[in-house]
mmCIF file of C-alpha atoms in Angstrom:
data_model
loop_
_atom_site.group_PDB
_atom_site.id
_atom_site.type_symbol
_atom_site.label_atom_id
_atom_site.label_comp_id
_atom_site.label_asym_id
_atom_site.label_seq_id
_atom_site.Cartn_x
_atom_site.Cartn_y
_atom_site.Cartn_z
ATOM 1 C CA MET A 18 -48.394 -111.447 -6.893
ATOM 2 C CA LEU A 19 -46.161 -114.608 -5.603
ATOM 3 C CA THR A 20 -46.791 -117.731 -8.421
ATOM 4 C CA ILE A 21 -45.543 -120.799 -7.447
ATOM 5 C CA GLY A 22 -46.592 -123.433 -9.740
ATOM 6 C CA ASN A 23 -50.408 -123.473 -10.081
ATOM 7 C CA TYR A 24 -50.579 -121.197 -6.946
ATOM 8 C CA THR A 25 -51.087 -117.880 -6.668
ATOM 9 C CA PHE A 26 -50.171 -115.976 -3.186
ATOM 10 C CA THR A 27 -50.669 -112.103 -2.232
ATOM 11 C CA SER A 28 -47.942 -112.157 0.558
ATOM 12 C CA ARG A 29 -44.709 -112.703 0.044
ATOM 13 C CA LEU A 30 -43.813 -113.980 3.290
ATOM 14 C CA LEU A 31 -44.167 -117.637 4.303
ATOM 15 C CA LEU A 32 -44.277 -118.985 8.059
ATOM 16 C CA GLY A 33 -42.909 -121.329 9.966
ATOM 17 C CA THR A 34 -45.037 -123.080 12.458
ATOM 18 C CA GLY A 35 -42.001 -124.376 14.631
ATOM 19 C CA LYS A 36 -40.873 -123.187 18.200
ATOM 20 C CA TYR A 37 -43.992 -120.517 19.406
ATOM 21 C CA PRO A 38 -44.199 -120.244 22.710
ATOM 22 C CA ASN A 39 -47.803 -121.383 23.017
ATOM 23 C CA ALA A 40 -50.885 -122.057 20.681
ATOM 24 C CA ASP A 41 -51.861 -118.509 21.389
ATOM 25 C CA ILE A 42 -49.198 -116.300 20.538
ATOM 26 C CA GLN A 43 -48.318 -118.603 17.785
ATOM 27 C CA ARG A 44 -52.412 -117.895 16.382
ATOM 28 C CA GLU A 45 -51.751 -114.016 16.549
ATOM 29 C CA ALA A 46 -48.638 -113.903 14.966
ATOM 30 C CA VAL A 47 -49.492 -115.719 11.912
ATOM 31 C CA LYS A 48 -52.663 -113.144 11.980
ATOM 32 C CA ALA A 49 -50.088 -110.316 12.291
ATOM 33 C CA SER A 50 -48.022 -111.878 9.731
ATOM 34 C CA GLU A 51 -50.645 -112.006 7.147
ATOM 35 C CA THR A 52 -48.875 -115.048 5.641
ATOM 36 C CA ASN A 53 -51.002 -117.014 2.809
ATOM 37 C CA VAL A 54 -48.616 -120.055 3.689
ATOM 38 C CA LEU A 55 -47.445 -122.055 6.239
ATOM 39 C CA THR A 56 -45.204 -124.697 6.445
ATOM 40 C CA PHE A 57 -45.031 -128.101 8.590
ATOM 41 C CA ALA A 58 -43.089 -131.165 9.530
ATOM 42 C CA LEU A 59 -44.436 -134.537 9.864
ATOM 43 C CA SER A 60 -43.984 -136.522 13.082
ATOM 44 C CA ARG A 61 -45.059 -139.827 14.486
ATOM 45 C CA ILE A 62 -48.141 -139.437 16.663
ATOM 46 C CA ASP A 63 -47.319 -140.417 19.929
ATOM 47 C CA LEU A 64 -50.588 -142.860 20.860
ATOM 48 C CA ASP A 65 -50.050 -143.112 24.381
ATOM 49 C CA ASN A 66 -49.927 -138.697 24.628
ATOM 50 C CA ILE A 67 -52.199 -138.225 22.200
ATOM 51 C CA GLY A 68 -52.563 -134.129 22.705
ATOM 52 C CA PRO A 69 -53.974 -131.469 20.579
ATOM 53 C CA ASP A 70 -53.458 -131.113 16.726
ATOM 54 C CA PRO A 71 -51.385 -128.043 15.441
ATOM 55 C CA ILE A 72 -53.420 -128.391 12.000
ATOM 56 C CA GLU A 73 -56.896 -128.068 14.214
ATOM 57 C CA GLN A 74 -55.174 -124.556 15.467
ATOM 58 C CA LEU A 75 -56.038 -123.011 11.846
ATOM 59 C CA ASP A 76 -58.431 -122.110 10.067
ATOM 60 C CA ARG A 77 -57.423 -123.899 6.792
ATOM 61 C CA ASN A 78 -59.083 -122.478 4.177
ATOM 62 C CA ASP A 79 -57.263 -118.851 5.059
ATOM 63 C CA PHE A 80 -53.881 -120.876 4.729
ATOM 64 C CA THR A 81 -51.867 -123.233 1.883
ATOM 65 C CA LEU A 82 -49.771 -125.944 3.487
ATOM 66 C CA LEU A 83 -46.585 -125.971 2.877
ATOM 67 C CA PRO A 84 -45.157 -129.574 4.785
ATOM 68 C CA ASN A 85 -41.350 -130.094 4.520
ATOM 69 C CA THR A 86 -39.500 -133.530 4.778
ATOM 70 C CA ALA A 87 -37.368 -132.479 8.048
ATOM 71 C CA GLY A 88 -35.717 -135.446 9.423
ATOM 72 C CA ALA A 89 -35.143 -136.950 6.429
ATOM 73 C CA LYS A 90 -31.368 -137.898 5.993
ATOM 74 C CA THR A 91 -31.620 -139.736 2.684
ATOM 75 C CA ALA A 92 -33.870 -138.860 -0.947
ATOM 76 C CA GLU A 93 -35.647 -142.057 0.000
ATOM 77 C CA GLU A 94 -36.848 -140.875 3.267
ATOM 78 C CA ALA A 95 -37.808 -137.222 1.802
ATOM 79 C CA VAL A 96 -39.930 -139.040 -0.677
ATOM 80 C CA ARG A 97 -41.598 -140.938 1.632
ATOM 81 C CA LEU A 98 -42.179 -138.082 3.816
ATOM 82 C CA ALA A 99 -43.964 -136.445 0.864
ATOM 83 C CA ARG A 100 -45.857 -138.644 -0.047
ATOM 84 C CA LEU A 101 -47.117 -139.103 3.618
ATOM 85 C CA ALA A 102 -47.825 -135.289 3.359
ATOM 86 C CA ARG A 103 -49.978 -135.407 -0.015
ATOM 87 C CA SER A 104 -51.949 -138.203 1.220
ATOM 88 C CA SER A 105 -53.199 -135.765 3.595
ATOM 89 C CA GLY A 106 -55.535 -134.803 0.932
ATOM 90 C CA ILE A 107 -54.810 -131.228 2.280
ATOM 91 C CA CYS A 108 -51.486 -130.209 0.451
ATOM 92 C CA ASP A 109 -49.270 -131.310 -2.692
ATOM 93 C CA MET A 110 -46.517 -128.743 -2.178
ATOM 94 C CA ILE A 111 -43.467 -129.848 -0.728
ATOM 95 C CA LYS A 112 -40.573 -128.374 0.898
ATOM 96 C CA VAL A 113 -37.949 -130.871 0.172
ATOM 97 C CA GLU A 114 -35.173 -130.583 3.000
ATOM 98 C CA VAL A 115 -32.583 -133.268 3.260
ATOM 99 C CA ILE A 116 -30.360 -132.107 5.915
ATOM 100 C CA GLY A 117 -26.521 -133.387 5.539
ATOM 101 C CA ASP A 118 -24.668 -131.650 8.774
ATOM 102 C CA PRO A 119 -26.597 -131.352 11.691
ATOM 103 C CA PRO A 120 -24.629 -128.350 13.623
ATOM 104 C CA THR A 121 -25.330 -126.305 10.666
ATOM 105 C CA LEU A 122 -28.415 -127.977 9.172
ATOM 106 C CA LEU A 123 -27.053 -127.512 5.648
ATOM 107 C CA PRO A 124 -28.773 -129.252 3.187
ATOM 108 C CA ASP A 125 -27.047 -132.634 1.335
ATOM 109 C CA PRO A 126 -26.587 -131.292 -2.454
ATOM 110 C CA VAL A 127 -27.017 -134.638 -3.830
ATOM 111 C CA GLU A 128 -30.052 -136.483 -1.610
ATOM 112 C CA THR A 129 -31.748 -132.883 -2.528
ATOM 113 C CA LEU A 130 -31.609 -133.076 -5.901
ATOM 114 C CA LYS A 131 -32.250 -136.772 -6.053
ATOM 115 C CA ALA A 132 -35.654 -135.953 -4.079
ATOM 116 C CA THR A 133 -36.467 -133.384 -6.162
ATOM 117 C CA GLU A 134 -36.305 -134.963 -9.069
ATOM 118 C CA ILE A 135 -38.358 -138.339 -7.905
ATOM 119 C CA LEU A 136 -41.244 -135.867 -6.638
ATOM 120 C CA LEU A 137 -41.292 -133.780 -9.492
ATOM 121 C CA ALA A 138 -42.108 -136.784 -11.430
ATOM 122 C CA GLU A 139 -44.765 -137.950 -9.464
ATOM 123 C CA GLY A 140 -46.711 -134.460 -9.588
ATOM 124 C CA PHE A 141 -45.664 -132.781 -6.459
ATOM 125 C CA THR A 142 -45.198 -128.929 -6.627
ATOM 126 C CA VAL A 143 -41.615 -128.746 -5.267
ATOM 127 C CA LEU A 144 -39.768 -125.911 -3.309
ATOM 128 C CA PRO A 145 -36.069 -127.634 -2.374
ATOM 129 C CA TYR A 146 -34.215 -126.087 0.360
ATOM 130 C CA LEU A 147 -30.813 -125.340 -0.602
ATOM 131 C CA SER A 148 -27.515 -123.985 0.711
ATOM 132 C CA ASP A 149 -26.488 -120.587 -1.612
ATOM 133 C CA ASP A 150 -24.550 -122.201 -4.134
ATOM 134 C CA PRO A 151 -26.068 -120.780 -7.750
ATOM 135 C CA MET A 152 -25.022 -123.661 -9.151
ATOM 136 C CA LEU A 153 -26.685 -126.033 -7.108
ATOM 137 C CA ALA A 154 -29.753 -123.338 -7.746
ATOM 138 C CA LEU A 155 -29.383 -123.832 -11.069
ATOM 139 C CA ARG A 156 -29.334 -127.315 -11.082
ATOM 140 C CA ALA A 157 -33.142 -127.592 -9.038
ATOM 141 C CA GLU A 158 -34.272 -125.135 -11.495
ATOM 142 C CA GLN A 159 -33.430 -127.497 -14.315
ATOM 143 C CA LEU A 160 -35.122 -130.491 -12.984
ATOM 144 C CA GLY A 161 -38.015 -128.466 -12.962
ATOM 145 C CA ALA A 162 -38.662 -127.278 -9.372
ATOM 146 C CA HIS A 163 -41.426 -124.904 -9.063
ATOM 147 C CA ALA A 164 -39.165 -122.327 -6.827
ATOM 148 C CA ILE A 165 -36.019 -122.512 -5.309
ATOM 149 C CA MET A 166 -35.436 -121.713 -1.652
ATOM 150 C CA PRO A 167 -31.357 -120.600 -0.905
ATOM 151 C CA GLY A 168 -30.978 -120.038 2.899
ATOM 152 C CA ALA A 169 -29.740 -117.132 4.022
ATOM 153 C CA SER A 170 -27.587 -118.435 6.721
ATOM 154 C CA PRO A 171 -28.111 -121.739 9.191
ATOM 155 C CA ILE A 172 -31.358 -122.237 9.773
ATOM 156 C CA GLY A 173 -32.084 -120.225 13.317
ATOM 157 C CA SER A 174 -29.030 -119.024 13.054
ATOM 158 C CA GLY A 175 -30.680 -115.171 12.896
ATOM 159 C CA LEU A 176 -27.546 -114.779 10.737
ATOM 160 C CA GLY A 177 -29.069 -112.700 7.837
ATOM 161 C CA ILE A 178 -27.451 -113.003 4.722
ATOM 162 C CA THR A 179 -24.141 -113.949 4.902
ATOM 163 C CA ASN A 180 -23.058 -114.366 0.883
ATOM 164 C CA PRO A 181 -25.281 -111.318 -0.716
ATOM 165 C CA TYR A 182 -22.920 -111.928 -3.580
ATOM 166 C CA ASN A 183 -24.208 -115.853 -3.767
ATOM 167 C CA LEU A 184 -27.778 -114.420 -3.492
ATOM 168 C CA GLN A 185 -27.552 -111.980 -5.859
ATOM 169 C CA LEU A 186 -26.422 -114.332 -8.331
ATOM 170 C CA ILE A 187 -28.606 -116.656 -7.685
ATOM 171 C CA ILE A 188 -31.838 -114.089 -8.428
ATOM 172 C CA GLU A 189 -29.906 -112.926 -11.024
ATOM 173 C CA LYS A 190 -30.016 -115.909 -13.043
ATOM 174 C CA ALA A 191 -33.039 -117.676 -11.824
ATOM 175 C CA ASN A 192 -35.941 -118.035 -13.647
ATOM 176 C CA VAL A 193 -38.508 -119.638 -11.189
ATOM 177 C CA PRO A 194 -39.109 -118.129 -7.740
ATOM 178 C CA VAL A 195 -36.904 -117.378 -5.207
ATOM 179 C CA ILE A 196 -37.696 -117.663 -2.023
ATOM 180 C CA VAL A 197 -35.150 -117.152 0.625
ATOM 181 C CA ASP A 198 -35.415 -119.494 3.408
ATOM 182 C CA ALA A 199 -33.420 -120.086 6.255
ATOM 183 C CA GLY A 200 -31.335 -117.357 8.809
ATOM 184 C CA VAL A 201 -33.339 -114.428 8.959
ATOM 185 C CA GLY A 202 -32.880 -112.641 12.060
ATOM 186 C CA ALA A 203 -34.311 -109.168 11.896
ATOM 187 C CA PRO A 204 -36.366 -107.569 9.452
ATOM 188 C CA HIS A 205 -33.585 -105.504 7.691
ATOM 189 C CA ASP A 206 -32.791 -109.260 6.452
ATOM 190 C CA ALA A 207 -35.659 -109.634 4.826
ATOM 191 C CA ALA A 208 -36.079 -106.306 3.430
ATOM 192 C CA GLU A 209 -32.378 -106.880 1.932
ATOM 193 C CA ALA A 210 -33.709 -110.321 0.263
ATOM 194 C CA MET A 211 -36.697 -108.658 -1.027
ATOM 195 C CA GLN A 212 -34.237 -105.471 -2.227
ATOM 196 C CA TYR A 213 -31.981 -108.018 -3.854
ATOM 197 C CA GLY A 214 -35.134 -109.250 -6.142
ATOM 198 C CA ALA A 215 -36.386 -112.098 -4.112
ATOM 199 C CA ASP A 216 -39.596 -113.319 -4.707
ATOM 200 C CA ALA A 217 -40.344 -114.149 -1.348
ATOM 201 C CA VAL A 218 -39.078 -115.021 1.974
ATOM 202 C CA LEU A 219 -39.876 -117.810 4.387
ATOM 203 C CA LEU A 220 -38.873 -117.728 8.182
ATOM 204 C CA ASN A 221 -39.882 -119.099 11.169
ATOM 205 C CA SER A 222 -37.282 -118.396 14.146
ATOM 206 C CA ALA A 223 -36.534 -115.008 13.648
ATOM 207 C CA VAL A 224 -40.480 -114.272 14.746
ATOM 208 C CA SER A 225 -41.328 -117.415 17.140
ATOM 209 C CA LYS A 226 -38.255 -116.954 19.205
ATOM 210 C CA ALA A 227 -38.202 -113.509 19.087
ATOM 211 C CA ASN A 228 -39.361 -111.331 22.202
ATOM 212 C CA ASP A 229 -42.511 -110.444 20.766
ATOM 213 C CA PRO A 230 -43.609 -112.624 18.370
ATOM 214 C CA VAL A 231 -46.577 -111.019 17.504
ATOM 215 C CA LYS A 232 -44.871 -108.331 16.574
ATOM 216 C CA MET A 233 -42.070 -109.315 15.013
ATOM 217 C CA ALA A 234 -44.507 -110.781 12.653
ATOM 218 C CA GLU A 235 -46.285 -107.407 11.679
ATOM 219 C CA ALA A 236 -42.439 -106.226 11.401
ATOM 220 C CA MET A 237 -41.400 -108.909 9.217
ATOM 221 C CA LYS A 238 -44.416 -108.196 7.069
ATOM 222 C CA LEU A 239 -44.016 -104.526 7.018
ATOM 223 C CA ALA A 240 -40.069 -105.498 6.073
ATOM 224 C CA ILE A 241 -40.680 -107.415 3.084
ATOM 225 C CA GLN A 242 -43.504 -105.100 1.762
ATOM 226 C CA ALA A 243 -40.654 -102.784 1.973
ATOM 227 C CA GLY A 244 -38.271 -104.501 0.103
ATOM 228 C CA ARG A 245 -40.255 -105.214 -2.846
ATOM 229 C CA LEU A 246 -41.426 -101.779 -3.343
ATOM 230 C CA GLY A 247 -37.935 -100.563 -2.846
ATOM 231 C CA PHE A 248 -36.601 -103.400 -5.482
ATOM 232 C CA GLU A 249 -39.357 -102.434 -7.741
ATOM 233 C CA ALA A 250 -39.000 -98.920 -7.220
ATOM 234 C CA GLY A 251 -35.418 -99.186 -8.415
ATOM 235 C CA ARG A 252 -32.736 -97.995 -5.868
ATOM 236 C CA ILE A 253 -29.637 -95.680 -6.691
ATOM 237 C CA PRO A 254 -26.477 -97.022 -7.626
ATOM 238 C CA ALA A 255 -23.837 -97.418 -4.701
ATOM 239 C CA GLN A 256 -20.655 -95.329 -5.522
ATOM 240 C CA LYS A 257 -17.391 -94.387 -3.719
ATOM 241 C CA TYR A 258 -17.689 -90.726 -4.114
ATOM 242 C CA ALA A 259 -20.732 -88.055 -3.296
ATOM 243 C CA SER A 260 -23.274 -86.539 -5.104
ATOM 244 C CA ALA A 261 -24.900 -83.561 -4.089
ATOM 245 C CA SER A 262 -28.492 -83.426 -3.738
ATOM 246 C CA SER A 263 -28.392 -79.944 -2.980
ATOM 247 C CA PRO A 264 -27.039 -76.849 -4.612
ATOM 248 C CA GLN A 265 -23.462 -76.206 -3.541
ATOM 249 C CA GLU A 266 -22.988 -72.792 -4.630
ATOM 250 C CA SER A 267 -21.141 -70.842 -1.727
ATOM 251 C CA TRP A 268 -22.946 -67.839 -1.791
ATOM 252 C CA ALA A 269 -22.899 -67.290 2.179
ATOM 253 C CA LYS A 270 -19.928 -65.952 2.131
ATOM 254 C CA LYS A 271 -19.458 -62.114 3.364
ATOM 255 C CA MET B 4 -54.378 -159.021 16.627
ATOM 256 C CA GLU B 5 -50.552 -157.829 16.945
ATOM 257 C CA VAL B 6 -49.663 -155.034 14.797
ATOM 258 C CA THR B 7 -46.831 -152.890 14.307
ATOM 259 C CA ILE B 8 -47.478 -149.039 14.899
ATOM 260 C CA ASN B 9 -44.773 -146.242 14.661
ATOM 261 C CA GLN B 10 -42.044 -149.222 15.475
ATOM 262 C CA GLN B 11 -44.107 -150.567 18.379
ATOM 263 C CA LYS B 12 -45.781 -153.586 18.788
ATOM 264 C CA ARG B 13 -49.470 -153.315 20.019
ATOM 265 C CA GLU B 14 -52.068 -155.855 20.578
ATOM 266 C CA LEU B 15 -55.422 -154.182 18.991
ATOM 267 C CA PRO B 16 -58.964 -155.067 20.435
ATOM 268 C CA ASN B 17 -60.453 -157.792 18.054
ATOM 269 C CA HIS B 18 -63.107 -155.685 16.362
ATOM 270 C CA VAL B 19 -60.361 -153.338 14.844
ATOM 271 C CA THR B 20 -60.129 -155.042 11.388
ATOM 272 C CA THR B 21 -59.885 -151.727 9.155
ATOM 273 C CA ILE B 22 -57.805 -148.092 9.318
ATOM 274 C CA GLU B 23 -60.489 -146.579 9.897
ATOM 275 C CA GLN B 24 -61.401 -148.491 12.782
ATOM 276 C CA LEU B 25 -57.708 -147.872 14.051
ATOM 277 C CA ARG B 26 -58.645 -144.231 14.061
ATOM 278 C CA GLU B 27 -61.405 -144.682 16.186
ATOM 279 C CA HIS B 28 -59.691 -146.611 18.541
ATOM 280 C CA PHE B 29 -57.193 -144.160 19.348
ATOM 281 C CA GLY B 30 -59.704 -141.153 19.051
ATOM 282 C CA LEU B 31 -58.292 -139.951 15.929
ATOM 283 C CA GLN B 32 -61.136 -140.156 13.434
ATOM 284 C CA ASN B 33 -61.743 -136.227 13.252
ATOM 285 C CA THR B 34 -58.685 -135.031 12.678
ATOM 286 C CA VAL B 35 -56.141 -135.428 10.059
ATOM 287 C CA VAL B 36 -54.153 -138.152 10.374
ATOM 288 C CA MET B 37 -51.797 -139.722 7.680
ATOM 289 C CA ILE B 38 -51.203 -143.399 7.237
ATOM 290 C CA GLU B 39 -48.783 -145.425 5.782
ATOM 291 C CA HIS B 40 -49.533 -149.022 5.459
ATOM 292 C CA ASN B 41 -47.045 -151.597 5.002
ATOM 293 C CA GLY B 42 -45.119 -148.790 3.514
ATOM 294 C CA ALA B 43 -47.767 -147.809 1.450
ATOM 295 C CA ALA B 44 -49.489 -143.902 1.940
ATOM 296 C CA LEU B 45 -53.041 -144.719 2.134
ATOM 297 C CA SER B 46 -55.657 -141.815 1.058
ATOM 298 C CA VAL B 47 -58.236 -140.614 3.004
ATOM 299 C CA ASP B 48 -60.466 -142.783 0.733
ATOM 300 C CA GLU B 49 -57.769 -145.825 0.881
ATOM 301 C CA GLN B 50 -57.689 -145.304 4.317
ATOM 302 C CA ASN B 51 -61.557 -146.004 5.100
ATOM 303 C CA ASP B 52 -61.099 -149.007 2.707
ATOM 304 C CA THR B 53 -57.999 -150.955 4.148
ATOM 305 C CA HIS B 54 -58.095 -154.210 6.168
ATOM 306 C CA ILE B 55 -55.789 -154.548 8.763
ATOM 307 C CA THR B 56 -54.154 -158.261 9.578
ATOM 308 C CA ALA B 57 -51.450 -159.050 12.151
ATOM 309 C CA GLY B 58 -47.664 -158.212 11.457
ATOM 310 C CA ASP B 59 -49.074 -155.323 9.786
ATOM 311 C CA GLN B 60 -46.479 -152.548 9.819
ATOM 312 C CA ILE B 61 -48.196 -149.105 10.117
ATOM 313 C CA GLU B 62 -47.414 -145.324 10.947
ATOM 314 C CA MET B 63 -49.486 -142.812 11.949
ATOM 315 C CA VAL B 64 -48.424 -139.367 11.560
ATOM 316 C CA ARG B 65 -49.550 -136.074 11.982
ATOM 317 C CA PHE B 66 -48.505 -132.596 10.848
ATOM 318 C CA VAL B 67 -46.497 -130.648 13.323
ATOM 319 C CA GLY B 68 -44.596 -127.059 13.885
ATOM 320 C CA GLY B 69 -41.902 -126.807 12.069
ATOM 321 C CA GLY B 70 -40.268 -124.520 9.227
#
């Protein structure tokens, strides 16, 4: 079971809701993923063109909502968004996402930690999105973050885990759940994260922009389960030379 | 009266004097709408009790798809 603050989830896949081809595919993909947590952004309502409400598509009782502070460039903006999200009355978890660099969408570490500190003091369940910097992860944990979310690689890049060494360091040092968030491309990336000992994976584009999002959602669900089982099973170490699995006695020579 | 909603000045009909009526005015009474009123995020209960006056700065926000 995945425990974050006061919340417990059976699924270790957290799913984003952005950039699906249409609402029907999104609904089917969400179902195939068997996720318990869906992320959302906040946006001003276009009052001249209101349109359908994405939240209405869901059966809210089946999911925990994890809003993010996408769009915030400073801690102050992130806090403003978080307070708005919580005022809805339907969630008190918040993903702190404060982006510092548009081309890479890498988080601004200073503003992220500032926002994390403020929101923790206000009683939020805080999950900061971080780069894969072990010291940054440690600082976020020391502030009291309920989980830490290091990126595998830039958001939407599909690059998978570009720095396994750092990610493993983060997981090794962490005393709070580690959710690998951002950059997952293929199921093996999600499995890899879980094999390293991550507690969960958050992904969006890997599913929503796949050719077949519904099939990919199922693949990711299975990959995360496989990676977790593999981690629990305890893998063999990697070594330079062979260790025979069959008897090597050469008795067949005449 | 004139208020600013989502950074745009709008003229509201005379009968709209509370946030609850504002939501009804836009047909948003049965959906999740987050409201910031003069810098303060309002809970659902607060929305029902809050009066609007001319010049108010209001943000009307919803959840949208995102990662």
